[in-house]
XYZ file of C-alpha atoms in Angstrom:
645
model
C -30.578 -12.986 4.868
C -29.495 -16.173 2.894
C -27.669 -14.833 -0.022
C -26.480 -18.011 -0.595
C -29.964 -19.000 -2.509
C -29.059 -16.458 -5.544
C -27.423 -18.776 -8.169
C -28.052 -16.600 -11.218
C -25.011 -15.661 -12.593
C -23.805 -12.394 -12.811
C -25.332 -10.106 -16.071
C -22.407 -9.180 -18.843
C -21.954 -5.541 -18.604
C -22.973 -3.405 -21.507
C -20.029 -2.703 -23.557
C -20.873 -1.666 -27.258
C -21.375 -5.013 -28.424
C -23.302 -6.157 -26.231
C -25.574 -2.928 -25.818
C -26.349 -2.775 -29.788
C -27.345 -6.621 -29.129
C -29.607 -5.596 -26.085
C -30.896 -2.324 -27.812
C -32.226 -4.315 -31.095
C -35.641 -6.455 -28.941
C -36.779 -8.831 -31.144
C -40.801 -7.317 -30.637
C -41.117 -4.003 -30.466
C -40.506 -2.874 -27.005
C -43.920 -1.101 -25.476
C -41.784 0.548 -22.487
C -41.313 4.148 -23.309
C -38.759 4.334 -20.851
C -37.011 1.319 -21.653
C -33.086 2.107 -21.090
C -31.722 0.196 -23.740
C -34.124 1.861 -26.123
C -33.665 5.149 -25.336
C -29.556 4.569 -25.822
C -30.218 4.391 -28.777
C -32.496 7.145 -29.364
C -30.775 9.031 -32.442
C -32.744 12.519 -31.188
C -30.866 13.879 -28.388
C -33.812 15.851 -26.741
C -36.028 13.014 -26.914
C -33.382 10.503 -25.059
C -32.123 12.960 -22.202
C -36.134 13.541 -21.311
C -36.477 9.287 -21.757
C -32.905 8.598 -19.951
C -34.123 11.517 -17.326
C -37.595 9.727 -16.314
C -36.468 6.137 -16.473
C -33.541 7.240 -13.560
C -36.875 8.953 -12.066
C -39.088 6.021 -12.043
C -36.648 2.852 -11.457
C -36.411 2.741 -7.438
C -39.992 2.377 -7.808
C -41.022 -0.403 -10.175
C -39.964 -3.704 -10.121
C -38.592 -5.075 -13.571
C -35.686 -7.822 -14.106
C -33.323 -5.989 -16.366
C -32.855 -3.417 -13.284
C -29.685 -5.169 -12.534
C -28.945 -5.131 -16.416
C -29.169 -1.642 -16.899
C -27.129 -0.965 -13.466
C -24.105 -3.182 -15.200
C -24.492 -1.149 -18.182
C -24.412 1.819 -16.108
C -21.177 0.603 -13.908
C -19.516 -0.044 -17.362
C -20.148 3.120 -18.361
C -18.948 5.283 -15.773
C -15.670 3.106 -15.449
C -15.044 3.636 -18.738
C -16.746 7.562 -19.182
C -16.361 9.103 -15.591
C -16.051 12.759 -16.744
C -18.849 12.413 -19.145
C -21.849 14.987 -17.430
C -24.664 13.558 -19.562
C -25.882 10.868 -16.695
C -25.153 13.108 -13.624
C -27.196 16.008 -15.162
C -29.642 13.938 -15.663
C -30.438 12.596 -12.172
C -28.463 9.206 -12.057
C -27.787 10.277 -8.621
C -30.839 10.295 -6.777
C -31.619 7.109 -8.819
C -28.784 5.192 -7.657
C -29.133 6.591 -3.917
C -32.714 5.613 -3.648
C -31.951 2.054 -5.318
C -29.574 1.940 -2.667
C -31.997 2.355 0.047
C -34.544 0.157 -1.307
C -31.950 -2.836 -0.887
C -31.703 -1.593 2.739
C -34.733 -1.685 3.651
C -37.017 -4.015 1.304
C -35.560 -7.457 1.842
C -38.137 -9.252 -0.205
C -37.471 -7.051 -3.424
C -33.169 -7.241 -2.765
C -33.711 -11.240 -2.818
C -35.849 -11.122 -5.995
C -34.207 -12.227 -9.436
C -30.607 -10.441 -9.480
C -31.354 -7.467 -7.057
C -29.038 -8.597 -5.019
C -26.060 -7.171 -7.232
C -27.871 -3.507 -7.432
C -26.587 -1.703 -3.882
C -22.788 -2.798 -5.345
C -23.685 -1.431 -8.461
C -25.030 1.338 -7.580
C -22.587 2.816 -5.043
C -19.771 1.862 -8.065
C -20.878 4.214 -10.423
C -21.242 6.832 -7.715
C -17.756 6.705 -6.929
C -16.919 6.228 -10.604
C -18.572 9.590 -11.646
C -17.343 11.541 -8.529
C -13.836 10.638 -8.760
C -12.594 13.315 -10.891
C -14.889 16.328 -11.425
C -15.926 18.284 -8.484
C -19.336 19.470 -9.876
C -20.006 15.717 -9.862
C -19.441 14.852 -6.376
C -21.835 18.527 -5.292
C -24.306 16.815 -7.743
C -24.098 13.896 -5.422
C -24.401 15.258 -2.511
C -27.254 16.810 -2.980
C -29.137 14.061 -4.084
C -28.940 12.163 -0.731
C -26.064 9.798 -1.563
C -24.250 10.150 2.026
C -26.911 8.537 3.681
C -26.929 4.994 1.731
C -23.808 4.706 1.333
C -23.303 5.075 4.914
C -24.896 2.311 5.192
C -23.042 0.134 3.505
C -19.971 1.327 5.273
C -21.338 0.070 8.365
C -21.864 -3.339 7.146
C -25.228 -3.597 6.487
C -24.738 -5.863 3.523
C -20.960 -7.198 3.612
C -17.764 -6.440 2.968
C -17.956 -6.516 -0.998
C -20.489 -3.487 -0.381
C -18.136 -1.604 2.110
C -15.647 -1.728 -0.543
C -17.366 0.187 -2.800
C -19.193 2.811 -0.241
C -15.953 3.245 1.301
C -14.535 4.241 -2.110
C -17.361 6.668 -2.910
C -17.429 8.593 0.458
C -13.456 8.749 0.310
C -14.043 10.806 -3.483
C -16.531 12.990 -1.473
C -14.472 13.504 1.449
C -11.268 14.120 -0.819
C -13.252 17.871 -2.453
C -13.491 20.636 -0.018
C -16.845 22.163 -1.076
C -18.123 18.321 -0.004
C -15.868 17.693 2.715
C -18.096 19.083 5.574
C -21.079 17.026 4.063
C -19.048 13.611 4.845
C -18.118 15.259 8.090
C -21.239 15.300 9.684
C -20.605 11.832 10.415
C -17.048 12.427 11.227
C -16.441 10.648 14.672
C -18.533 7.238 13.577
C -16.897 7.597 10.148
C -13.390 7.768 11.688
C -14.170 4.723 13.789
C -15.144 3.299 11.102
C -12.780 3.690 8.792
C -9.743 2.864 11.279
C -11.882 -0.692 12.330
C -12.446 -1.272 8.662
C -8.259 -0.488 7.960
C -7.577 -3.002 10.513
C -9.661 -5.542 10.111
C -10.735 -5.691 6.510
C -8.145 -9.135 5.492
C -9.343 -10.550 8.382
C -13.142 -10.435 7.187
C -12.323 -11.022 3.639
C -10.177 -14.173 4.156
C -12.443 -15.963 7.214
C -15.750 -15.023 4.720
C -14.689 -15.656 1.568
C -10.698 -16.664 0.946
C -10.892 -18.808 3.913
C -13.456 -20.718 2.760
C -12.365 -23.616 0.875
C -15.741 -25.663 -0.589
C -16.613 -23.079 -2.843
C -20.377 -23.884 -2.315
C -19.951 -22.136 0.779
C -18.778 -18.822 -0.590
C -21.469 -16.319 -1.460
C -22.575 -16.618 -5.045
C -23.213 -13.330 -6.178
C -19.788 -12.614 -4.460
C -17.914 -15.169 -6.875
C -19.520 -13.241 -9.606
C -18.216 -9.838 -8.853
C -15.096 -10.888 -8.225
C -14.523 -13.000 -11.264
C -17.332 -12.380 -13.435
C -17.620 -16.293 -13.979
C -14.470 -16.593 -15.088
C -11.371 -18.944 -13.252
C -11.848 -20.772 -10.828
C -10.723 -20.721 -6.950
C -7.538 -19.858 -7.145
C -8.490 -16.764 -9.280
C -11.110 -15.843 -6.913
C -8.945 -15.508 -4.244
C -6.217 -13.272 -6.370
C -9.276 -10.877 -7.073
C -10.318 -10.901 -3.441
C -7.072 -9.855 -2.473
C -6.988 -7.110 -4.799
C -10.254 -6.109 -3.516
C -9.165 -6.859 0.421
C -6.178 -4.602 -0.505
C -8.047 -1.902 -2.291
C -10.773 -1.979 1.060
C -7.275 -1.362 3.913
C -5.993 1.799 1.249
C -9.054 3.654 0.339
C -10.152 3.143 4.319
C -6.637 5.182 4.692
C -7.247 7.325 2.071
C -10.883 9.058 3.946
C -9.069 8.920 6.866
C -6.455 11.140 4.778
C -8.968 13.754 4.155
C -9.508 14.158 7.374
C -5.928 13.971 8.901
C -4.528 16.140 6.492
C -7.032 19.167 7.855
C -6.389 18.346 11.186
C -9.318 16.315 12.420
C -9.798 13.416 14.595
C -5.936 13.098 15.296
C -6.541 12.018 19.136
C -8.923 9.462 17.298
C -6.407 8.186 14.922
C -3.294 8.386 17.246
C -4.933 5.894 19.269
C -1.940 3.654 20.798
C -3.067 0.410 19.062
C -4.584 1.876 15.702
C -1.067 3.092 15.251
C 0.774 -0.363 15.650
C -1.588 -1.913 13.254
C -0.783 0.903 10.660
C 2.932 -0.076 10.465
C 1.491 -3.227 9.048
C -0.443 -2.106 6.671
C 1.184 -1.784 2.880
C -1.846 -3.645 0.684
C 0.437 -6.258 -0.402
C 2.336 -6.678 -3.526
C -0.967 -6.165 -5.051
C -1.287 -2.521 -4.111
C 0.958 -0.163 -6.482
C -0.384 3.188 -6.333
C -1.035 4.027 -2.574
C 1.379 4.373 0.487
C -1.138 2.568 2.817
C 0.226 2.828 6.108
C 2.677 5.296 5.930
C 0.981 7.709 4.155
C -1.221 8.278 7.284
C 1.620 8.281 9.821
C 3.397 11.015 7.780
C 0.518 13.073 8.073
C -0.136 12.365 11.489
C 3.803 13.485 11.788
C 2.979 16.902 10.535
C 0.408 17.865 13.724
C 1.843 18.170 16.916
C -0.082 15.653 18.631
C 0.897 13.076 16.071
C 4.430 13.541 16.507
C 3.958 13.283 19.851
C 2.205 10.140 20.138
C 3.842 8.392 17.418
C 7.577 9.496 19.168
C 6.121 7.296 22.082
C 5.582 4.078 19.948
C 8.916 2.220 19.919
C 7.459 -0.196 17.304
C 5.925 2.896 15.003
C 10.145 4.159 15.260
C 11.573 0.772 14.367
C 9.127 0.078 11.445
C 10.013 3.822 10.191
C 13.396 3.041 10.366
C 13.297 -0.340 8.657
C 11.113 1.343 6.050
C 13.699 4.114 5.554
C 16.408 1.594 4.855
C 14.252 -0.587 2.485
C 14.151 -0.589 -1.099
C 10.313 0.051 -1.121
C 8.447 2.584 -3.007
C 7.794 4.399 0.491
C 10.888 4.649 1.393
C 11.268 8.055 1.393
C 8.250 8.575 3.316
C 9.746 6.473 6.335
C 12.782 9.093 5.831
C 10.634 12.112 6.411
C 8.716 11.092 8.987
C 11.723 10.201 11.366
C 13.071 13.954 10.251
C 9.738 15.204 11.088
C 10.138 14.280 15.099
C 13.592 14.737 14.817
C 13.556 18.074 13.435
C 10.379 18.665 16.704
C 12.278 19.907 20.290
C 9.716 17.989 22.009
C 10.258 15.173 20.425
C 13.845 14.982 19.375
C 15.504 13.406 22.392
C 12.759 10.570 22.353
C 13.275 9.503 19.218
C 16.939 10.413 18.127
C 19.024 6.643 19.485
C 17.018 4.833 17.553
C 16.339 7.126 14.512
C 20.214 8.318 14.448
C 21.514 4.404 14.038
C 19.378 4.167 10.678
C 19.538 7.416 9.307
C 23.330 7.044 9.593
C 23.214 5.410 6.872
C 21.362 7.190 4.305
C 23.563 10.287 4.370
C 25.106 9.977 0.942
C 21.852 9.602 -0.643
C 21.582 11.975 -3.524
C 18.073 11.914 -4.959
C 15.364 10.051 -3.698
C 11.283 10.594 -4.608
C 11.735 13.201 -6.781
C 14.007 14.684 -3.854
C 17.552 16.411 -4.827
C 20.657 16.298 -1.779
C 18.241 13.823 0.515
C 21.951 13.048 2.358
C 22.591 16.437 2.957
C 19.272 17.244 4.664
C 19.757 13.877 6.752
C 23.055 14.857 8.057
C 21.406 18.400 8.517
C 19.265 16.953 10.577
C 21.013 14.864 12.602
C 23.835 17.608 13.176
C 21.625 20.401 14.739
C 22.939 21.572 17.865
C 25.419 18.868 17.491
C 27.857 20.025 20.134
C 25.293 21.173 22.669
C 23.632 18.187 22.265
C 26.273 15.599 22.497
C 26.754 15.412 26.066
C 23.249 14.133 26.399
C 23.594 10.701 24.539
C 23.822 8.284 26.775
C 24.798 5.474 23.999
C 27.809 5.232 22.829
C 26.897 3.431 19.715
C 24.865 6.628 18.817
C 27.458 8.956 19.549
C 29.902 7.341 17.732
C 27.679 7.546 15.110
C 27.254 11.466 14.891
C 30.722 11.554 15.524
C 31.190 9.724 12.259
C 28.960 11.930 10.397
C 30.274 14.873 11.847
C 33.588 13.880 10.385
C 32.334 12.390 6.983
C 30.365 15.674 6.369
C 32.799 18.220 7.658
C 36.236 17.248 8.620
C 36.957 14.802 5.786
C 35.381 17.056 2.789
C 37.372 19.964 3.964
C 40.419 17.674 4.157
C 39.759 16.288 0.515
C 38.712 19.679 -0.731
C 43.038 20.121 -0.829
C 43.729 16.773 -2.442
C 44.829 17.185 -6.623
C 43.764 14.754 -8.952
C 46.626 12.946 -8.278
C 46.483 12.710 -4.760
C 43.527 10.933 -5.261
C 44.586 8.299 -7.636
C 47.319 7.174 -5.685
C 44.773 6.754 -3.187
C 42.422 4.830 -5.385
C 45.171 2.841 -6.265
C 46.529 2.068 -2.456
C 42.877 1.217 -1.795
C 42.222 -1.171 -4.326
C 45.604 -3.074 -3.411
C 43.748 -3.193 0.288
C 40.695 -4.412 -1.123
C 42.497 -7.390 -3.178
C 44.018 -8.348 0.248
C 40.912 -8.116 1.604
C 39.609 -10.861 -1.227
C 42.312 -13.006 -0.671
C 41.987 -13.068 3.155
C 38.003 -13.912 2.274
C 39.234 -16.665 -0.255
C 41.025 -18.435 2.465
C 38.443 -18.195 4.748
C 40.001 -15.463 6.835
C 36.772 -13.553 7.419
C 37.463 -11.569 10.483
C 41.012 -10.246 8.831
C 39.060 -9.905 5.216
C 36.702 -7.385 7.295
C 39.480 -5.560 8.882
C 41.152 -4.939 5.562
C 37.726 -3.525 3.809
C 37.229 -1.008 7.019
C 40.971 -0.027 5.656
C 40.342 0.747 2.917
C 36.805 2.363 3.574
C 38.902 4.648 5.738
C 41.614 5.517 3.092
C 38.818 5.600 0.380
C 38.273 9.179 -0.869
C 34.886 10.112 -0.450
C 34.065 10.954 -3.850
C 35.561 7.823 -5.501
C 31.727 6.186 -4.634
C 32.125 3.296 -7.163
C 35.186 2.054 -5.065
C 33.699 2.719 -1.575
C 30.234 0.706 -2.857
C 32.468 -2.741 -3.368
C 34.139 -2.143 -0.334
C 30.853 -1.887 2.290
C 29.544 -4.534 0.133
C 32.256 -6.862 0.417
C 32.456 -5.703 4.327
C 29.062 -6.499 4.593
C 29.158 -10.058 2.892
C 31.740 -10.654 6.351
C 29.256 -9.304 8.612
C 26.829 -12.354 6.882
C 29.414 -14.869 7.773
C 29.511 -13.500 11.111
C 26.347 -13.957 11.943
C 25.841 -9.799 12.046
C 23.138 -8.877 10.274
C 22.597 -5.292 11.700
C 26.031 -4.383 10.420
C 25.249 -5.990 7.531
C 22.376 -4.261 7.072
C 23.975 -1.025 7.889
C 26.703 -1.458 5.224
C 24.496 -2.249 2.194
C 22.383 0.063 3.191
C 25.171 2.484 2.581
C 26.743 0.864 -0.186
C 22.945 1.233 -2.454
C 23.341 4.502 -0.995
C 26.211 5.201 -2.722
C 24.677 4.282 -6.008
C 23.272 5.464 -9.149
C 20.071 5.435 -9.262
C 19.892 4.486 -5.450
C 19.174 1.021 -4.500
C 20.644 -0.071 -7.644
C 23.916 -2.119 -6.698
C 22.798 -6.060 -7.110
C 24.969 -7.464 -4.825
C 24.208 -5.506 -1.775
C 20.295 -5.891 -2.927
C 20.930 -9.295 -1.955
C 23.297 -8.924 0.952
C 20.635 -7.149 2.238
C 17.484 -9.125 1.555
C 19.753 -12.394 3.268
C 20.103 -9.873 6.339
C 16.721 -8.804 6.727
C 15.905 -12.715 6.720
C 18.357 -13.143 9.236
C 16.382 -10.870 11.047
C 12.781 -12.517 10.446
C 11.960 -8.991 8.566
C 9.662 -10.445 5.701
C 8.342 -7.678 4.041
C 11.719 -5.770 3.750
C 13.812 -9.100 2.452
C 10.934 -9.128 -0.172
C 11.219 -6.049 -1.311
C 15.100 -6.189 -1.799
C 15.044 -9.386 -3.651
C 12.611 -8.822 -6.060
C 14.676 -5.476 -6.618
C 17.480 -7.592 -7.218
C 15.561 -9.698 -9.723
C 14.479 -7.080 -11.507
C 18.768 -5.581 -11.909
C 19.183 -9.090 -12.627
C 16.578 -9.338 -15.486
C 17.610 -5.836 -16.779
C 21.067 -6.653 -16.992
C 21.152 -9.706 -18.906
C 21.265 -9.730 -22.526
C 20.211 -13.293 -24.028
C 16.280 -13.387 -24.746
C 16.067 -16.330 -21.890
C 16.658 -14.859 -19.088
C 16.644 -17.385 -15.899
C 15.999 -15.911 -12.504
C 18.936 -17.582 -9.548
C 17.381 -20.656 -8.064
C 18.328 -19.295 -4.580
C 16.913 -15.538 -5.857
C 13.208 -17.560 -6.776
C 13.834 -19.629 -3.311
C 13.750 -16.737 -1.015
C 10.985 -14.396 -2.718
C 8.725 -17.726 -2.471
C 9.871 -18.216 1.303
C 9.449 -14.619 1.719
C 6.217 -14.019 -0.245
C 4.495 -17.221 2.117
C 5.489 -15.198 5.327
C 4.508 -11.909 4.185
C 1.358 -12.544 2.456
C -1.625 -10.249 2.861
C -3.850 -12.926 4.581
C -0.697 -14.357 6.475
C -1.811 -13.084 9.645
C -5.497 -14.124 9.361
C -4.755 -16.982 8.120
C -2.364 -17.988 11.150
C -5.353 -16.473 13.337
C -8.274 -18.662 12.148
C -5.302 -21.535 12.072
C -5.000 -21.137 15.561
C -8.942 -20.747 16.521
C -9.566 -23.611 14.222
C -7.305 -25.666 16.819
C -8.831 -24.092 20.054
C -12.371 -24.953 19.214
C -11.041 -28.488 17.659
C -9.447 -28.991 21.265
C -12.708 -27.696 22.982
C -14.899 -29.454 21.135
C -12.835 -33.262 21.173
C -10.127 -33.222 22.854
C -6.331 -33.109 22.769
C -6.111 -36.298 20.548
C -8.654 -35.293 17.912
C -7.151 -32.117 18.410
C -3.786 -33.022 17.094
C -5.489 -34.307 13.772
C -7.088 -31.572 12.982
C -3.994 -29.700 13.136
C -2.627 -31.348 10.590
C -6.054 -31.279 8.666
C -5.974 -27.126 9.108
C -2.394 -27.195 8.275
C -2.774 -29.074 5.105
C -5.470 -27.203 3.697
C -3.641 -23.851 4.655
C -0.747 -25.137 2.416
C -3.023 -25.911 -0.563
C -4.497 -22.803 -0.260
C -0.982 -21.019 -0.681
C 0.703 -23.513 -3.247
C 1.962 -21.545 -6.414
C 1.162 -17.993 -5.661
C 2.729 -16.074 -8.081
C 3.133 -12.967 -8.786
C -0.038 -12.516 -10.879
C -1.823 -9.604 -9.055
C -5.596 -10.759 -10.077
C -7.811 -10.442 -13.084
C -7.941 -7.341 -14.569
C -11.867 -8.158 -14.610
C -12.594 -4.368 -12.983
C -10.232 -1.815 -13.749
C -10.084 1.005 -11.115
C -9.113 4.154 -11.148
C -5.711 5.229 -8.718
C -6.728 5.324 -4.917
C -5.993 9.666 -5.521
C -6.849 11.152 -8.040
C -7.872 14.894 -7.396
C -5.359 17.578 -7.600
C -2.758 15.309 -9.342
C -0.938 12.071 -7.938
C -1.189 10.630 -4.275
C 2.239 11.289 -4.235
C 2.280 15.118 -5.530
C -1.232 15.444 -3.085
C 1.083 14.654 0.102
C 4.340 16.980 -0.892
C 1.635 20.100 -1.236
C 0.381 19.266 2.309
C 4.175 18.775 3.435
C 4.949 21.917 2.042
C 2.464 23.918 4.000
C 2.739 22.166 7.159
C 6.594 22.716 6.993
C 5.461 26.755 6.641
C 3.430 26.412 10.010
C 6.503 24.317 11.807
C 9.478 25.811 10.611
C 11.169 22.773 9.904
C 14.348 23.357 8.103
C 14.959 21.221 5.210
C-alpha cells in the first residue's frame, strides 16, 4: 500500500469555531443528512433522527468530508467523553464498520483523505468508552472488537495500533466487557507483550529513525503534529505516542493479570527481562509501565515464583526501591511480596536484604504510613531460626544490624533523658567536625572512620544529625571509588528525611554513584530531583541550575533515552549491512556517517515532553487512579496470601 502518495494535509478538527464556519455552506446544502447541518439543527428530535441516519448511512457512501466529520467527531469525544448523545445514537456501529471498510477496500482507504478514518475512528471509540461503563457495553455490541483487532495486529501500522490498543485496553479494563476482549485472550496476550517490547523499536526505525522527512509517512506527520513544527517536534510527539503504545500495551495486559490470566504467558523468562526496562521515558507521568505488571505478577504464586528466579528482575527491583522515582514504592513491595512467600524467601532474600537494609527508617512513602517498620518486619521474620542459613556474611551482618537498630538500640534509648541525649548530640557533632577537618586535609579514609563514630554514638532519633553524617560518609565512599556504599549511605541518609528523598546533597551523592555504576535511568532520576530542591530552595527570581547538575542530566538523559536502545540497534545493523555490502573500508565511513547523523538527531533534547497537539486522557481511569486501582487489588490479594504487613 503506498501511503506515501497521500500529501493532503491533515483536516482542522471541529472545535466551535471552526464548526459554526463549516455549518454556515455558502448554497444551501441539498444533503438531508449532512453532519454539519444537522449540528446545528435547533430542534432536538429532528437532529438525533438526522445525526442517527447519517452514522447509519456513512460506511456506505463515498463523500470527501467523511474524514472531516470523523475529526469533528475525535474532537468531540476528547473533549465530551461522558456525553451519551452520540453513543445512543449509533456512532458505534458507524465507526466499527468505517473501520472495516479501510480493511478491506483498499481503493476507497487511498481515496482523498480516507486514509486518516481507521485512526479516527478507533480514537473516538476509546474516547467515549473510557469512563462510563454503559458506553463500552454499547460498544461491544456493535461489533467494535473485531476491527479494532485488526489494527492491533498491524494491519495498518503502528500509529493505528496505538489507538486500537487504547480502545480494547478501556474494554478489557470493565468486567461486564472483560470476557468479550477475552475471547481473543491468548493472541491478544501475545500481542500485547510483542507490542510492549517492541513498540520504540518500530516507531524509531519507521518514523524517528528516518531522517529525510520525505521518507516518513505523510498522513503520519499530520497526526502527530497536525502541520505544525518541524522534525524535531515530530519526533517529541512520536515519543509521546511510542511511550503511550509500551504503557497502555501494559495496561490490557493489567486487566488480565490482575484476574489471574495468562500468567505462564506473561512470566515468560525473556518478556520479564524486557519489562524491567520498560518506564515510558520521562515522557510518561501517569503510568508505572513496567513495574506495575511485575507487582501484579508478584501477587500470584506462579509470578513470584518465576520472577524470584530472574536475578536481573531482583536487581532492577532493588535499584528501583532505592531510587528516587515515582515507582519506588512499587519496587519496595514487590521484593516484600517474595520475601514475605516461604517458597520464595530463601531465593531472593541476599540480594533483596542488602537493599532493603537501607530503607528501614522510611516513614511514609506512596501514601504509605511506618514503610520502615514493615521492611524491618519483613526482613526479621523467623530471624533467629533463619540465621544459620545465610551463607553471606555481608547479609548477615546486615540483619544483625537491623536487628540491633530496631530492637536492642530503641530499647536502650527508650532509658536515655533529654539530657542524656544532648550530651550525645553534642559529643557527636564534635566527631563530625573532626571528621570535616580530616576530609579538608585530604584524610579521607580517617574522615570516614570518624563519621561511622559518630553514626554509632548518634541517637537514633536525632535524624537531622545522623542524615549529615551518612551523607558526609558517603561523599568518602565517592572518593574511594565505592559506590555501593555510597549508594547504601544516601540511600539511608534521604531515608532519614522529611519528605523522603528530600536531602540535596545525598540526591547528588547518589546520582554521581549510580553513574559510577553505569545505572542511567536511576542517576537521572536523582538529579533532576536534586534540581528540582535546588530550584525550590532558592529565592532570587533567576534561578541558575549547577553547570555540573545540567552536565550530568544531559549525559544521563543521552544514555537513557527512550529510543537509546533502538537507536544503538539500527546503529549497529546500519554498520553490518555497510560492511556486507562494501567492505571493511567503506565500512569504517559509514560509521562515522551513522554516527553523525545519530548525534544530530539527539542534539538539544530538552525536557519539552511534545506538543500538547492531542490531549489524552490518564492511561487508568475507571474506578479512580492507576495508583488507587493497584492498592484495591493488593489489598485483596494480601487477604488470599496472608501476607503480614
Amino acid at each position: 500500500m503506498n501511503l506515501h502518495k497521500k500529501k493532503d494535509k491533515l483536516p482542522i478538527p471541529l472545535t466551535s469555531t471552526t464548526a459554526n464556519s463549516m455549518q454556515q455552506p455558502k448554497e444551501t446544502c441539498s444533503n438531508l443528512n449532512c453532519f454539519f447541518c444537522l449540528m446545528k439543527e435547533p430542534e432536538s428530535s429532528i437532529r438525533r433522527e438526522g445525526l442517527a441516519n447519517c452514522f447509519k448511512e456513512m460506511p456506505f457512501t463515498n463523500d470527501h468530508e467523511h474524514v472531516l466529520v470523523l475529526s469533528g467527531l475525535w474532537n468531540i469525544a476528547m473533549t465530551q467523553p461522558d456525553d451519551p448523545e452520540f453513543p445512543s445514537l449509533g456512532i458505534f456501529n458507524c465507526m466499527a464498520s468505517l473501520i472495516q471498510r479501510g480493511l478491506i477496500d483498499r481503493d476507497w482507504l487511498l481515496r482523498d483523505q480516507n486514509l486518516y478514518i481507521p485512526y479516527y475512528a478507533a480514537h473516538v471509540i476509546g474516547s467515549y468508552t473510557m469512563n462510563k461503563v454503559e458506553f463500552a457495553e454499547k460498544a461491544v455490541d456493535s461489533g467494535v472488537i473485531p476491527p479494532l483487532m485488526e489494527l492491533f495486529r498491524g494491519k495498518m501500522s503502528w500509529v493505528e495500533q496505538r489507538v486500537a490498543v487504547r480502545a480494547l485496553g478501556h474494554l478489557a479494563s470493565y468486567e461486564s466487557t472483560f470476557e468479550s476482549v477475552a475471547k481473543y485472550e491468548e493472541e491478544l496476550v501475545n500481542l500485547a507483550m510483542d507490542l510492549a517490547s517492541n513498540c520504540l523499536e518500530v516507531v524509531y526505525v519507521n518514523y524517528v529513525g528516518v531522517k529525510d522527512k520525505s521518507k516518513r509517512l505523510n498522513y503520519h506527520c499530520d497526526l502527530l503534529t497536525r502541520g505544525v513544527g518541524g522534525m524535531e517536534m515530530e519526533n517529541r510527539k512520536a515519543e509521546e505516542w511510542a511511550s503511550q503504545i509500551q504503557c497502555w500495551s501494559l495496561y490490557l495486559l493489567n486487566c488480565f493479570a490482575i484476574k489471574e490470566r495468562s500468567i505462564n504467558l506473561m512470566c515468560e523468562k525473556e518478556f520479564l527481562k524486557d519489562l524491567c526496562a520498560m518506564w515510558g521515558g520521562l515522557v510518561n507521568h501517569s503510568s508505572a509501565a513496567g513495574v506495575g505488571l511485575i507487582r501484579i505478577l508478584c501477587y500470584t504464586e506462579i509470578g513470584r515464583k518465576r520472577i524470584s528466579e530472574s536475578p536481573e528482575v531482583i536487581e532492577k527491583l532493588c535499584n528501583l526501591s532505592r531510587s528516587s522515582d515515582d515507582w519506588q514504592y512499587m519496587g519496595i513491595d514487590c521484593l516484600r511480596l517474595l520475601l514475605n512467600d516461604a517458597d520464595t524467601r530463601n531465593k531472593v532474600i541476599h540480594t533483596a536484604t542488602l537493599c532493603l537494609a537501607d530503607l528501614i527508617e522510611i516513614r511514609t512513602l506512596g501514601g504509605k504510613t511506618s514503610v520502615g517498620e514493615a521492611i524491618a518486619k519483613t526482613l526479621l521474620t523467623d530471624f533467629r531460626q533463619t540465621k544459620s542459613k545465610i551463607v553471606d556474611s555481608r547479609v548477615e551482618r546486615a540483619l544483625e544490624e537491623i536487628w540491633d537498630m530496631k530492637v536492642e538500640r530503641r530499647r536502650k534509648e527508650k532509658r536515655l533523658s533529654s539530657e542524656n541525649v544532648e550530651e550525645k548530640r553534642v559529643l557527636v557533632s564534635l566527631i563530625k567536625q573532626q571528621g570535616n577537618h580530616s576530609f579538608s586535609v585530604g584524610e579521607i579514609e580517617e574522615a570516614l572512620l570518624k563519621y561511622t563514630e559518630g553514626l554509632e554514638l548518634c541517637p537514633m532519633r536525632l535524624r537531622k544529625d545522623r542524615i549529615v553524617l551518612y551523607s558526609n560518609r558517603a561523599q568518602c565512599h565517592l572518593l574511594l571509588n565505592d559506590p555501593d556504599s555510597a549508594i547504601s549511605d544516601t540511600t539511608r541518609a534521604l531515608s532519614l528525611s522529611t519528605p523522603v528523598n528530600s536531602h540535596s546533597k545525598s540526591l547528588w551523592r547518589r546520582s554521581q554513584a549510580y553513574d559510577m555504576k553505569g545505572l542511567a535511568k536511576e542517576s537521572l532520576m536523582d538529579c533532576l530531583m536534586f534540581v528540582n530542591r535546588f530550584i525550590g530552595s532558592e529565592t532570587t527570581k533567576h534561578v541558575k541550575i549547577p553547570y555540573y547538575a545540567a552536565r550530568m542530566i544531559t549525559k544521563q538523559m543521552e544514555i537513557s533515552w527512550l529510543f537509546a536502545i533502538a537507536r544503538s540497534k539500527t546503529a549497529s545493523d546500519h554498520m553490518d549491512k555497510a560492511k556486507q555490502a562494501d567492505g571493511d573500508n567503506e565500512a569504517s565511513s559509514n560509521e562515522d556517517s551513522n554516527f553523525e547523523m545519530l548525534r544530530m538527531m539527539t542534539k538539544n533534547k530538552a525536557f519539552a515532553t511534545g506538543l500538547s497537539t492531542i490531549v489524552e486522557e490518564p492511561l487508568i481511569r475507571k474506578g479512580g487512579s492507576g495508583r488507587g486501582k493497584l492498592e484495591r487489588s493488593k489489598e485483596r490479594k494480601n487477604a488470599a496470601l496472608a501476607v503480614s504487613q
